[in-house]
Each structure stands twice: as structure tokens, then as C-alpha cells.
Tab-separated table of C-alpha atoms in Angstrom:
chain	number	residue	atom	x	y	z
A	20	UNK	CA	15.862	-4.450	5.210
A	21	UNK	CA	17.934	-3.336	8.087
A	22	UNK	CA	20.089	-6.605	7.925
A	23	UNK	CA	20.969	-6.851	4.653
A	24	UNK	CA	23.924	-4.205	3.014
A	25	UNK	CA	22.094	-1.611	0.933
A	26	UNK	CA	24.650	-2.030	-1.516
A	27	UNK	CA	25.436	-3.549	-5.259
A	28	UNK	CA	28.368	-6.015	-4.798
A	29	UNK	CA	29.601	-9.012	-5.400
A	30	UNK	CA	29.781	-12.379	-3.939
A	31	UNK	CA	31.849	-15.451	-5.132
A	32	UNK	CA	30.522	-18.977	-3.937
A	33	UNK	CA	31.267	-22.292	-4.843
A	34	UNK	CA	28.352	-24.079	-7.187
A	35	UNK	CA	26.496	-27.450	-5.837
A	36	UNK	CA	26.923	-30.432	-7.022
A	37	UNK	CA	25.411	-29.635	-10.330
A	38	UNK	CA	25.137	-25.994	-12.305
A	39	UNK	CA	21.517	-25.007	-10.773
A	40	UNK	CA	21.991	-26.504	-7.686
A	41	UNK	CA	22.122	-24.955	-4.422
A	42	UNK	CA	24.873	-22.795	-3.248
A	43	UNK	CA	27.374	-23.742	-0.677
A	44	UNK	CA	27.536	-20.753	1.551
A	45	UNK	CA	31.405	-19.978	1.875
A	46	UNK	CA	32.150	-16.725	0.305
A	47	UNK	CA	36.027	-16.813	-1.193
A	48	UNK	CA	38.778	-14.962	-0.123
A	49	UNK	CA	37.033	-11.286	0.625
A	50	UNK	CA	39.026	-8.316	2.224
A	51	UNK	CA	37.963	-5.519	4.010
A	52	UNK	CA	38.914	-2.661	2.228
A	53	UNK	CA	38.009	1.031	3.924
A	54	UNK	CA	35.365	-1.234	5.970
A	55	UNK	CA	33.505	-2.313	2.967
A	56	UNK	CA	33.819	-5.796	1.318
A	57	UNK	CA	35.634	-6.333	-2.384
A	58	UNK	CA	35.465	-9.704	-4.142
A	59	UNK	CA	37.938	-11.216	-4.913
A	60	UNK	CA	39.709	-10.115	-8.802
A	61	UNK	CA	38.850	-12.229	-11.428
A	62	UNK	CA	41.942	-13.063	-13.365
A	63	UNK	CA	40.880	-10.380	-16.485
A	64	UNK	CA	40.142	-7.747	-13.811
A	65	UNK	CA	37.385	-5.638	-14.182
A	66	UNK	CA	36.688	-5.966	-17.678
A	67	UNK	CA	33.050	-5.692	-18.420
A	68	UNK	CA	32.828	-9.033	-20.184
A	69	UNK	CA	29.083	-10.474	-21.950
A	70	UNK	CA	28.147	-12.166	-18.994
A	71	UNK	CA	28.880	-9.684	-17.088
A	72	UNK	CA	26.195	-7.120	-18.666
A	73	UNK	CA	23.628	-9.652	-18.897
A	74	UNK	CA	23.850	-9.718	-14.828
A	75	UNK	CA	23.686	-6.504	-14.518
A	76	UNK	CA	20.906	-5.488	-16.732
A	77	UNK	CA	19.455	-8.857	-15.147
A	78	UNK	CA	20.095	-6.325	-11.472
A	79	UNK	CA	18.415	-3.303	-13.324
A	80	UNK	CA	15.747	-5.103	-14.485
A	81	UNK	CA	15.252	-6.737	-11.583
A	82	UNK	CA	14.704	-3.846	-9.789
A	83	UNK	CA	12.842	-1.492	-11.664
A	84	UNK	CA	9.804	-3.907	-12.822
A	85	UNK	CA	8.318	-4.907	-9.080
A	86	UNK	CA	8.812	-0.958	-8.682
A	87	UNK	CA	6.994	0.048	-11.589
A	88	UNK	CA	4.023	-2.807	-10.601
A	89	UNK	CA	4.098	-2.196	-6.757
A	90	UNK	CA	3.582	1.448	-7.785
A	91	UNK	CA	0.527	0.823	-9.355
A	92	UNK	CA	-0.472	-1.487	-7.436
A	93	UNK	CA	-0.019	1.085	-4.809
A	94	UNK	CA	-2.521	3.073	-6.633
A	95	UNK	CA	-5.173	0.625	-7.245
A	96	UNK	CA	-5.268	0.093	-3.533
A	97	UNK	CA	-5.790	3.887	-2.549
A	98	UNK	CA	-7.982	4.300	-4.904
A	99	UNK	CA	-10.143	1.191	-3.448
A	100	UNK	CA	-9.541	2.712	0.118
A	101	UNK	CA	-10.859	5.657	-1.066
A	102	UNK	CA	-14.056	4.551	-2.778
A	103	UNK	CA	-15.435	2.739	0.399
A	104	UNK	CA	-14.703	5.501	2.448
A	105	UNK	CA	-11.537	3.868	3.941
A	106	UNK	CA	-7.778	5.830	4.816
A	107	UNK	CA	-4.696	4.419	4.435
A	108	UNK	CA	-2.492	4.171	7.034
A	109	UNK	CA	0.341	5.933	6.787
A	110	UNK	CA	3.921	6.649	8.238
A	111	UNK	CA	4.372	10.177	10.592
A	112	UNK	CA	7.206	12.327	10.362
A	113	UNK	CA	8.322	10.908	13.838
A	114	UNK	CA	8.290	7.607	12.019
A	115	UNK	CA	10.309	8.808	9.150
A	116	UNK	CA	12.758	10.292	11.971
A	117	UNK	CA	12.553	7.312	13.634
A	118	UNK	CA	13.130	4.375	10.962
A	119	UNK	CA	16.989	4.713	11.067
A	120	UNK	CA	17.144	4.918	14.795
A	121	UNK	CA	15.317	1.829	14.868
A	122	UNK	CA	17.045	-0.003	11.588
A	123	UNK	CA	20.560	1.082	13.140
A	124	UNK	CA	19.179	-0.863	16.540
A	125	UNK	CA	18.491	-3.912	14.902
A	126	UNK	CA	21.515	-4.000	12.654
A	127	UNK	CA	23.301	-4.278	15.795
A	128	UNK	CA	21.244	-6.078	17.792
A	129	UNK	CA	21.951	-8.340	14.477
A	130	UNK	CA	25.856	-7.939	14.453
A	131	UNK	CA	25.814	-8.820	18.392
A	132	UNK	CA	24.196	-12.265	17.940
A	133	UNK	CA	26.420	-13.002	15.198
A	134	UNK	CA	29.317	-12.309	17.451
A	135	UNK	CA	27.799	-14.175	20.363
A	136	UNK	CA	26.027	-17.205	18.727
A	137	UNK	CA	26.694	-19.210	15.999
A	138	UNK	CA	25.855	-17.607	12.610
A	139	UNK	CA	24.279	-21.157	11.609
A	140	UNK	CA	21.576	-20.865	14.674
A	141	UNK	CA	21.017	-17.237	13.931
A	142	UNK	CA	20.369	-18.253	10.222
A	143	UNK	CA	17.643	-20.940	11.398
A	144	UNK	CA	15.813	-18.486	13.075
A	145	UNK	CA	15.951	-15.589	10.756
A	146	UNK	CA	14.942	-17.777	7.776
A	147	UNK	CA	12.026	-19.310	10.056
A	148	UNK	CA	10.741	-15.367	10.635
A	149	UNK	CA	11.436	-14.114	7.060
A	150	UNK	CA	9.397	-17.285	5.520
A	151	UNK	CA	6.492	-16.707	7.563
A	152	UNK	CA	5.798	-13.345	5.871
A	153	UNK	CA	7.664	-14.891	2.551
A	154	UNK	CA	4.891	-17.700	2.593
A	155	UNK	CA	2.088	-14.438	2.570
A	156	UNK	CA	3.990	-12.158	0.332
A	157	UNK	CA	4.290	-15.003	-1.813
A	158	UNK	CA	0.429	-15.549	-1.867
A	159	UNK	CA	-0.941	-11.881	-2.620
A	160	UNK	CA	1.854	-12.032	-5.589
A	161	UNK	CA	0.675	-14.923	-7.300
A	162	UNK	CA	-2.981	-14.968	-6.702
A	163	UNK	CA	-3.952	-11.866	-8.885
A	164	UNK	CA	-1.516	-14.288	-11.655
A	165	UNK	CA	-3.388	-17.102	-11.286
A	166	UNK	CA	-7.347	-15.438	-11.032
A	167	UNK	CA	-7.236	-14.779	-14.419
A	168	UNK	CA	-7.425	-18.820	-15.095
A	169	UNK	CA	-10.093	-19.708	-12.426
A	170	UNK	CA	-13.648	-18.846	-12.940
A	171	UNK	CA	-15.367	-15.983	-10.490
A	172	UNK	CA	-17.156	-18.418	-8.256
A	173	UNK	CA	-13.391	-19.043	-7.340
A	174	UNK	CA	-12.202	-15.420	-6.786
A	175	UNK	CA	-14.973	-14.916	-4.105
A	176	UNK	CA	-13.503	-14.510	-0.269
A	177	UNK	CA	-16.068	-16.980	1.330
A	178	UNK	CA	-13.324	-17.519	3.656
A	179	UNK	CA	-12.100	-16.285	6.590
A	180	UNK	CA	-8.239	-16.795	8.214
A	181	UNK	CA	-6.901	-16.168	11.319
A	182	UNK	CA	-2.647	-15.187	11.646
A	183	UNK	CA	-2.103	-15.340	15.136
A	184	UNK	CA	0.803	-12.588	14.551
A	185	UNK	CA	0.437	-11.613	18.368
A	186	UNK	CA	2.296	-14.988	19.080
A	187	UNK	CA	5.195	-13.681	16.877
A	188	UNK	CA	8.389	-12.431	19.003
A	189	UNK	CA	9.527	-9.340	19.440
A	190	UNK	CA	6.633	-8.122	16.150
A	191	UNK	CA	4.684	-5.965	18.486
A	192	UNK	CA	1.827	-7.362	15.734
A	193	UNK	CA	-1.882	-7.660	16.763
A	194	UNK	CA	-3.734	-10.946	15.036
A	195	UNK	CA	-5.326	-10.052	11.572
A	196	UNK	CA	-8.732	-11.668	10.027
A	197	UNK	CA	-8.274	-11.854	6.108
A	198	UNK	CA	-11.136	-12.991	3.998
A	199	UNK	CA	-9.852	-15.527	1.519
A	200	UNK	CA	-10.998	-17.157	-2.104
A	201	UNK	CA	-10.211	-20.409	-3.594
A	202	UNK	CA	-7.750	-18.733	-5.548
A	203	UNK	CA	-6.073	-17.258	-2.891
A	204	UNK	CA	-5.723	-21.086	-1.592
A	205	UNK	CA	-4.143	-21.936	-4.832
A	206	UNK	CA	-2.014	-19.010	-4.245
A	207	UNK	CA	-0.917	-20.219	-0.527
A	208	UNK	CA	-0.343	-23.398	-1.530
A	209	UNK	CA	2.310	-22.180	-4.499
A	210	UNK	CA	3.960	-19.744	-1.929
A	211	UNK	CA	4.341	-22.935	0.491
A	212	UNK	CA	6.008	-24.640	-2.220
A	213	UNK	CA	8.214	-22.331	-3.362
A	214	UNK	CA	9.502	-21.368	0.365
A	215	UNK	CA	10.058	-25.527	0.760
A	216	UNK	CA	12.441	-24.922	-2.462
A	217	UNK	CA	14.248	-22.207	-1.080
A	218	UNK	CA	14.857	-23.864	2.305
A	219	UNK	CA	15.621	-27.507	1.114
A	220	UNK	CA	18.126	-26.003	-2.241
A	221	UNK	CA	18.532	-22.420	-1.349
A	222	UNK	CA	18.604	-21.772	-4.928
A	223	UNK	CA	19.075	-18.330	-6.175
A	224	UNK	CA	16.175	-18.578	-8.687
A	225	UNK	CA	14.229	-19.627	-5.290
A	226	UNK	CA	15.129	-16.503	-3.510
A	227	UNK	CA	14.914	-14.129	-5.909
A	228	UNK	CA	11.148	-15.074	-6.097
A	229	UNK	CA	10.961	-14.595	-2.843
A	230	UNK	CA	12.578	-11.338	-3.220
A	231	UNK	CA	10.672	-10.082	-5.440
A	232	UNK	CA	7.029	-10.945	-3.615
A	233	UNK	CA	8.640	-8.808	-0.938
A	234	UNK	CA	9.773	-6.047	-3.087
A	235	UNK	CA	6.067	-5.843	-5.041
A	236	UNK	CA	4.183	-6.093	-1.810
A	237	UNK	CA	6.140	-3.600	0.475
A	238	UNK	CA	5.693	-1.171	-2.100
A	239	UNK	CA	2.171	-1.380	-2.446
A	240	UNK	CA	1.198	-1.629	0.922
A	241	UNK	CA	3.505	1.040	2.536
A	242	UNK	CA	2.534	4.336	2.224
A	243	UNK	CA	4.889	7.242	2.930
A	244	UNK	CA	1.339	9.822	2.927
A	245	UNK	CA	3.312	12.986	2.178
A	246	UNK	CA	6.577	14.392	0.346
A	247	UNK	CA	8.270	15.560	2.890
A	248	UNK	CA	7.880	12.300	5.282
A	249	UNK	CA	9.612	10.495	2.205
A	250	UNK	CA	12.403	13.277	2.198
A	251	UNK	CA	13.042	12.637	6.006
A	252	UNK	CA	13.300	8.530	5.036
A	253	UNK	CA	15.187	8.944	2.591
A	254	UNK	CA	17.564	10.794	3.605
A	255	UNK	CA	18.065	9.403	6.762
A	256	UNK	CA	18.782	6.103	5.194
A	257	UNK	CA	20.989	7.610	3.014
A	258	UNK	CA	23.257	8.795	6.521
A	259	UNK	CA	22.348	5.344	7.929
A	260	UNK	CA	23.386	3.348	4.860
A	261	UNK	CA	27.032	5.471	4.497
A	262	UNK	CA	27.693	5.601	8.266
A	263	UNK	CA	27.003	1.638	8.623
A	264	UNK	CA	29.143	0.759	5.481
A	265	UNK	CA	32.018	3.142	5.663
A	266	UNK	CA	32.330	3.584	9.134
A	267	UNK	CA	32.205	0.330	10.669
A	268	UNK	CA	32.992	-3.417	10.136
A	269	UNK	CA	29.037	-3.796	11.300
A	270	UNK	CA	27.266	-3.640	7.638
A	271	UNK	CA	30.083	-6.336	6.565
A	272	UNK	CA	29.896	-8.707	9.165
A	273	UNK	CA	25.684	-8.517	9.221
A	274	UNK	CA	26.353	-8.968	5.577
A	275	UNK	CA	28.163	-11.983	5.273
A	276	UNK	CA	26.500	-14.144	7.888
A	277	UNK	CA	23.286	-12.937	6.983
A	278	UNK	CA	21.608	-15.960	4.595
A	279	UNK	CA	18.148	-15.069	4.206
A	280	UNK	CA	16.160	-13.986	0.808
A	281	UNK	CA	16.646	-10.024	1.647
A	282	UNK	CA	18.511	-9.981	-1.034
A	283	UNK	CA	18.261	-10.405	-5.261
A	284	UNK	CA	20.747	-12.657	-6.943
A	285	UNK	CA	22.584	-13.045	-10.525
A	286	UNK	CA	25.102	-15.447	-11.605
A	287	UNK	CA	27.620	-13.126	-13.514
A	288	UNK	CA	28.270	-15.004	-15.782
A	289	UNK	CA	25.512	-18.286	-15.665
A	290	UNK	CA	27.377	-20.642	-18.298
A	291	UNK	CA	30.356	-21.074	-15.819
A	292	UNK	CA	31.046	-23.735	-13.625
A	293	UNK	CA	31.743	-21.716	-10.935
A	294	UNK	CA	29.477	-18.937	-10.329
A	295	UNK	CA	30.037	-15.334	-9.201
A	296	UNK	CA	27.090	-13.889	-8.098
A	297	UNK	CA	26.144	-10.223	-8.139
A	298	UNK	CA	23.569	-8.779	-5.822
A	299	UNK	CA	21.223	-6.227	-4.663
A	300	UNK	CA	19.460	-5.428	-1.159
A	301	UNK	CA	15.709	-5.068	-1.074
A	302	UNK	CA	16.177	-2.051	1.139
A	303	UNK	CA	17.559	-0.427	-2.074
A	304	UNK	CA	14.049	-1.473	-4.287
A	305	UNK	CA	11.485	-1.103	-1.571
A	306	UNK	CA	12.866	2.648	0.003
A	307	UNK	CA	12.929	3.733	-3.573
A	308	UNK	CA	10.205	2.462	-4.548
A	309	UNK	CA	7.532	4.062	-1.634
A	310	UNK	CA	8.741	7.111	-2.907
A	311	UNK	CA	8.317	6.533	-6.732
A	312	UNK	CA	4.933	5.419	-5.575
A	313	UNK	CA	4.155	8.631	-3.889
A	314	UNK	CA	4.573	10.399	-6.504
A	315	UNK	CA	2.439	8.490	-8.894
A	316	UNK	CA	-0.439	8.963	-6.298
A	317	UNK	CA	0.805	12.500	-6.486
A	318	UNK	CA	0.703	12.565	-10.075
A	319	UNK	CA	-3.096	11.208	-9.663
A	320	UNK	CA	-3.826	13.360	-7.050
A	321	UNK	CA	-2.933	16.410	-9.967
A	322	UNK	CA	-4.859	14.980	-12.674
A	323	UNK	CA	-7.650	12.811	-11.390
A	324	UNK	CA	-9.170	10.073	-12.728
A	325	UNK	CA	-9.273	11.514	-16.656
A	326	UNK	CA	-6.341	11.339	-17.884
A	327	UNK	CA	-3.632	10.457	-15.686
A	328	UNK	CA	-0.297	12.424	-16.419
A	329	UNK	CA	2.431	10.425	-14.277
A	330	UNK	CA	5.516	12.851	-14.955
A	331	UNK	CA	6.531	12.644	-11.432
A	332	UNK	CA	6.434	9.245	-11.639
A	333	UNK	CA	8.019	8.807	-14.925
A	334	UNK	CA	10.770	11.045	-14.650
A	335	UNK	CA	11.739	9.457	-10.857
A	336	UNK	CA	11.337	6.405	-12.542
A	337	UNK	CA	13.829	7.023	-15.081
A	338	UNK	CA	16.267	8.731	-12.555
A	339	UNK	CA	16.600	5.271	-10.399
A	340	UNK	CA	17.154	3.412	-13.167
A	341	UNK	CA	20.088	6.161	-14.295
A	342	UNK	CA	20.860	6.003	-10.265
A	343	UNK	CA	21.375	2.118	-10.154
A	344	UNK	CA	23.487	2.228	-13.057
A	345	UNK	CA	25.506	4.731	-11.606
A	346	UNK	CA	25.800	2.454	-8.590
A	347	UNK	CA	27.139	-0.330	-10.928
A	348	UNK	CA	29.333	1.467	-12.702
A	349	UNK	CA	31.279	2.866	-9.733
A	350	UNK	CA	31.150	0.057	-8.488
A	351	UNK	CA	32.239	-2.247	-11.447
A	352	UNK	CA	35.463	0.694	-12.082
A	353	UNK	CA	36.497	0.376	-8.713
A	354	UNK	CA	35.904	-3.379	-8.048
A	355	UNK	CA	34.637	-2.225	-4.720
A	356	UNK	CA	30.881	-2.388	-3.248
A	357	UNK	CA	29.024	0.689	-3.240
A	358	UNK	CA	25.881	1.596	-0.803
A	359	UNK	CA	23.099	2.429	-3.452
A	360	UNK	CA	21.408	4.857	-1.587
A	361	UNK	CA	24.394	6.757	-1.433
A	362	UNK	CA	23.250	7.448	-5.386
A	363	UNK	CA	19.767	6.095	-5.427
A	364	UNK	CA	18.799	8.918	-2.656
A	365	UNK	CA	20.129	12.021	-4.254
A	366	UNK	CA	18.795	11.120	-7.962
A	367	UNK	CA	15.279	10.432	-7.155
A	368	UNK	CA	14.787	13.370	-4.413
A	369	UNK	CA	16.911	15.495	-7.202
A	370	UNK	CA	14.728	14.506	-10.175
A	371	UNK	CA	11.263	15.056	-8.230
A	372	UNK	CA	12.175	18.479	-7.195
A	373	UNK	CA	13.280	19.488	-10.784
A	374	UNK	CA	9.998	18.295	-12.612
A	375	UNK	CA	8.070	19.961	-9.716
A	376	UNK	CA	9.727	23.474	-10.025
A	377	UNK	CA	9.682	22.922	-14.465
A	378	UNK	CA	6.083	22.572	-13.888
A	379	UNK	CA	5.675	25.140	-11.320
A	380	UNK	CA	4.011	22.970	-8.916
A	381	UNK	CA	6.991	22.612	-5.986
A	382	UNK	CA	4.399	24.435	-3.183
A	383	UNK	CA	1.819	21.888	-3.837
A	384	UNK	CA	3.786	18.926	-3.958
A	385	UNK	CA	5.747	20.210	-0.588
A	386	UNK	CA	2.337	20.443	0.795
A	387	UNK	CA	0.881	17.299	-0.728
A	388	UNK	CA	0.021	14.799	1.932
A	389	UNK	CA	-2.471	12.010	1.855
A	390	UNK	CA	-5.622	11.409	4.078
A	391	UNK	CA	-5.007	8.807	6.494
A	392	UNK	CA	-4.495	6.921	9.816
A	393	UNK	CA	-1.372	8.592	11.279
A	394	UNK	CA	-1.650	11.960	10.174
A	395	UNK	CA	0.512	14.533	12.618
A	396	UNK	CA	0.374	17.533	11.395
A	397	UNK	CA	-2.603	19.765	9.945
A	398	UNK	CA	-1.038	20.227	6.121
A	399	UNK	CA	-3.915	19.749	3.944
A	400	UNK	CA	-4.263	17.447	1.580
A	401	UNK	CA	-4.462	20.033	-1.150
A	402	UNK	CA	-2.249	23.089	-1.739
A	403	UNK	CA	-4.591	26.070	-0.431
């Protein structure tokens, strides 16, 4: 998300009244160092201590699963598209061209109202908007969890719903119809819940489930439609993510008023008192992860449905996890935060082109692109 750091770094906040409580929101004694933000040294420096590696392979983790299910997820739904006759809709190259443009915007539109307005107002509001689609991210998460224990009478849409998403500011959203099943009530009523948790304790636990409902269903549901429109994000981002954090104070202040669940949380070490937290944006899962998802349908679109090969997938897969790691390790040496694009970009671009020339098919997957709403070009779907 444009107002969120795409970076791995650190926070330090003071703990609630009890360990597991909610988190009081003052961040301790931060510098700007080179216009990015370091936390402050703990008193045996950087020394990668037990804790320590349990939050970040918690980070890692974190990550990679709702990437490796969104993916597939990705996958079903294309594949259930396709079968009724249905295209996805897709992003253009002028969108791809576009995103930063438009996440650079509201970055600054974001940094300006922080300036202007208090950060506690802004905060109000922002949660408010994110919880709206939180409360429906949450619900198409859990309700393929829970069908499994209701019987099929229950996993019927009989119902219809209305979100009046025209009435949303600023969205540019038209309303949407979506059929519903009892489960998928269930499921509402668990993402209501959980969002009342989140506002009332802002718990980390609470916002990393949020988090991660965002993370699963932006990566099934967004659909890049060719390589080289994921090239053109990426990249971009990558240019938007270094300019923003090394070349202004705009990523840092966005970044500490910001208090919203864009964001995935670990206590560094959880058995303290006083917990350090370290943290991830989603923009550094979900960017990713459209990509890695690409290339599984890619990977599907070589094969078919007999016998699915997913080395694209695989080996991308493998590279972000080898990406974050770098990310952490740079920035656990240095003590400093690190944009994870800056690696994330290069390794999975990088490891997609080598497994495509090793298997000789770098023309076709240049020229791969999807069937869909949105197409702008006339590249076939198949390399001629």
C-alpha cells in the first residue's frame, strides 16, 4: 500500500498494561539517518539473539504462505473464469506505468494531511476506510475455512448483498451485487469481530490477521495479465519505493503516523516486557506476490491441466524468500531499515528470466499475456 514504507524495520513501543495487550502508539527515540528511520540500539547491539530469529523467520513465514495460497488461489479463480466463458480483468501497460504516478500522489496527498491535521483525526478516518474492505477481506478468507464444517445446504448463495461502494469517497467504485451463503454469514460475522478487536485493543495478533486477509485476497484477485505489464510494476515500484525512502523525509513521516493494519507485526523477542516489534509492508507481499502468481498461471498456461509443472513459480518462489532474507540481513548488519523492493524486485524479475532462458522458453513467456477485460495491445495469448 502506497502509505505504508515498503520496507523491513523496526519499531520499539511501549507494551499495555499487560504482555498481550494493546500497544501504546509512541515509537522511542528514532533518528533520521540518510532520510530513513533506525531504531533505537538495543544495549547488545545488533547481535542476532533467539528471539530475534524466531521474529524474523516469524516475517519470512509470514510472508511467503498467503503468497504461496493467494497464488493458487489465483489459479483456481482463472480457471473458474475460464470454464464459464468469463475474462479476468486485468491491469494495462498504461496502468502498470501509471500505478507509481498514482501511489507517489497519494503518499503525498498522505504526508500533507499529516502535516496539516492532526495525525490522530487522520488515523480515525484511515482505519474507518481500511476496515470497510478489512471487514470483506476478512470474510472471503475465512469462509472457504469454515465450509468445510457446515453442511452444503449452507454453502449455497441463496443470497444476495448490496455494497453501496459508490457512496465511498474519493473510490471512484461502482456498487457491487454479491450472492452470499450461510457460510459466508458466518464468515462476515467473524470478520466483524475480529475488526471490533483490532479497533478496541489494536493488538498486533489483531492486525496481522487483518494483514494477512489483505495479503491472500489482493493476490488472488489482481491480475497483472501479462509478463511484461508485471516488469513495468515492478520496476517502477522499485524507483518509487528508493526515491520515497532515500530521497525524502516523506516515506518516514507517512510511516510513523500511519496506524492502520497495512502492515505485519512481530514482537522480537515476545517473552519481554517491553516489546520491540519488527515489521513488514503489505506492498512488499502483495506486489510480489501478483507476479509469483503470474507465473504459476504461466506455468499452467505451459502445461495444461495434466500435469502441472510450476518451475516458474517455484523457482520465483524460492528467490523471494532468498530476497526477503537478504532484506533482513542488510538490514539487521546495518541496524538501518531497508526498502524490500529494492531486493525483492531484482531477485524475482532475475530468477524468472533465468528459468525462462534454461528452459528455452524466454519468447513465449515475453509474449505470454492473458485473455481479459483491459487488454491494450494485440500480443496473443500464445507464442506464435
Amino acid at each position: 500500500g502506497t502509505g505504508e514504507r515498503s520496507e523491513v524495520h523496526s519499531f520499539s513501543f511501549r507494551e499495555g498494561k499487560k504482555r498481550g495487550g494493546g500497544l501504546n502508539r509512541e515509537v522511542e527515540e528514532m533518528e533520521d539517518v540518510n532520510g530513513t528511520a533506525v531504531p533505537e540500539l538495543a544495549e547488545n547491539g545488533n547481535e542476532l539473539t533467539l528471539g530475534t530469529s524466531v521474529a524474523y523467520a516469524a516475517i519470512i513465514t509470514m510472508a511467503v504462505v498467503p503468497i504461496y495460497i493467494g497464488s493458487y488461489w489465483s489459479l483456481s479463480i482463472f480457471k473458474d473464469l475460464a470454464s464459464k466463458g468469463q475474462k479476468v480483468e486485468k491491469m494495462t501497460h498504461k496502468d502498470a506505468y501509471m500505478f507509481p504516478v498514482m501511489g507517489s500522489c497519494v503518499l503525498f496527498g498522505l504526508y500533507v494531511l499529516f502535516k496539516l491535521f492532526s495525525k490522530e483525526y487522520v488515523n480515525y478516518l484511515l482505519t474507518a476506510y481500511f476496515l470497510i474492505f478489512g471487514i470483506g477481506a476478512l470474510t472471503m478468507t475465512f469462509s472457504p475455512v469454515l465450509a468445510p464444517f457446515f453442511p452444503k445446504s449452507f454453502r449455497k448463495e441463496d443470497y444476495k448483498v448490496t455494497f453501496p461502494f459508490s457512496y465511498i469517497p474519493l473510490a471512484g467504485m461502482e456498487d457491487e451485487v454479491v450472492d452470499f451463503s450461510v457460510v459466508d454469514f458466518v464468515a462476515a460475522f467473524v470478520g466483524v469481530l475480529t475488526s471490533i478487536w483490532y479497533i478496541v485493543t489494536k493488538h498486533w495478533i489483531a492486525n496481522n490477521v487483518l494483514g494477512l486477509s489483505f495479503s491472500l485476497q489482493g493476490i488472488a484477485m489482481l491480475n497483472l495479465g501479462s509478463y511484461k505489464v508485471g516488469c513495468i510494476l515492478l520496476w517502477g515500484l522499485f524507483v518509487y519505493d528508493i526515491f520515497w525512502v532515500f530521497g525524502t523525509d516523506v516515506m518516514v513521516t507517512v510511516a510513523r503516523s500511519f496506524d492502520a493494519p497495512v502492515k505485519l507485526l512481530f514482537p522480537k523477542d515476545i517473552f519481554q516486557a517491553e516489546w520491540e516489534f519488527s515489521m513488514l509492508g503489505l506492498g512488499d507481499i502483495v506486489i510480489p506476490g501478483i507476479f509469483i502468481a503470474l507465473l504459476l498461471r504461466f506455468d499452467y498456461h505451459l502445461t495444461g491441466e495434466q500435469g502441472l509443472r510450476p518451475r516458474f513459480f517455484n523457482c520465483t518462489m524460492v528467490s523471494y524468500f532468498l530476497g526477503l532474507a537478504t532484506t533482513i540481513f542488510i538490514m539487521h548488519t546495518f541496524n538501518a531499515a531497508q526498502p524490500a523492493l529494492l531486493y525483492l524486485v531484482p531477485y524475482c524479475v532475475g530468477a524468472s528470466a533465468i528459468v525462462a532462458i534454461c528452459t528455452g522458453n524466454l519468447q513465449t513467456m515475453l509474449n505470454f499475456e492473458e485473455e481479459g477485460e483491459g487488454d491494450d495491445d494485440n500480443i496473443d495469448k500464445k507464442d506464435q
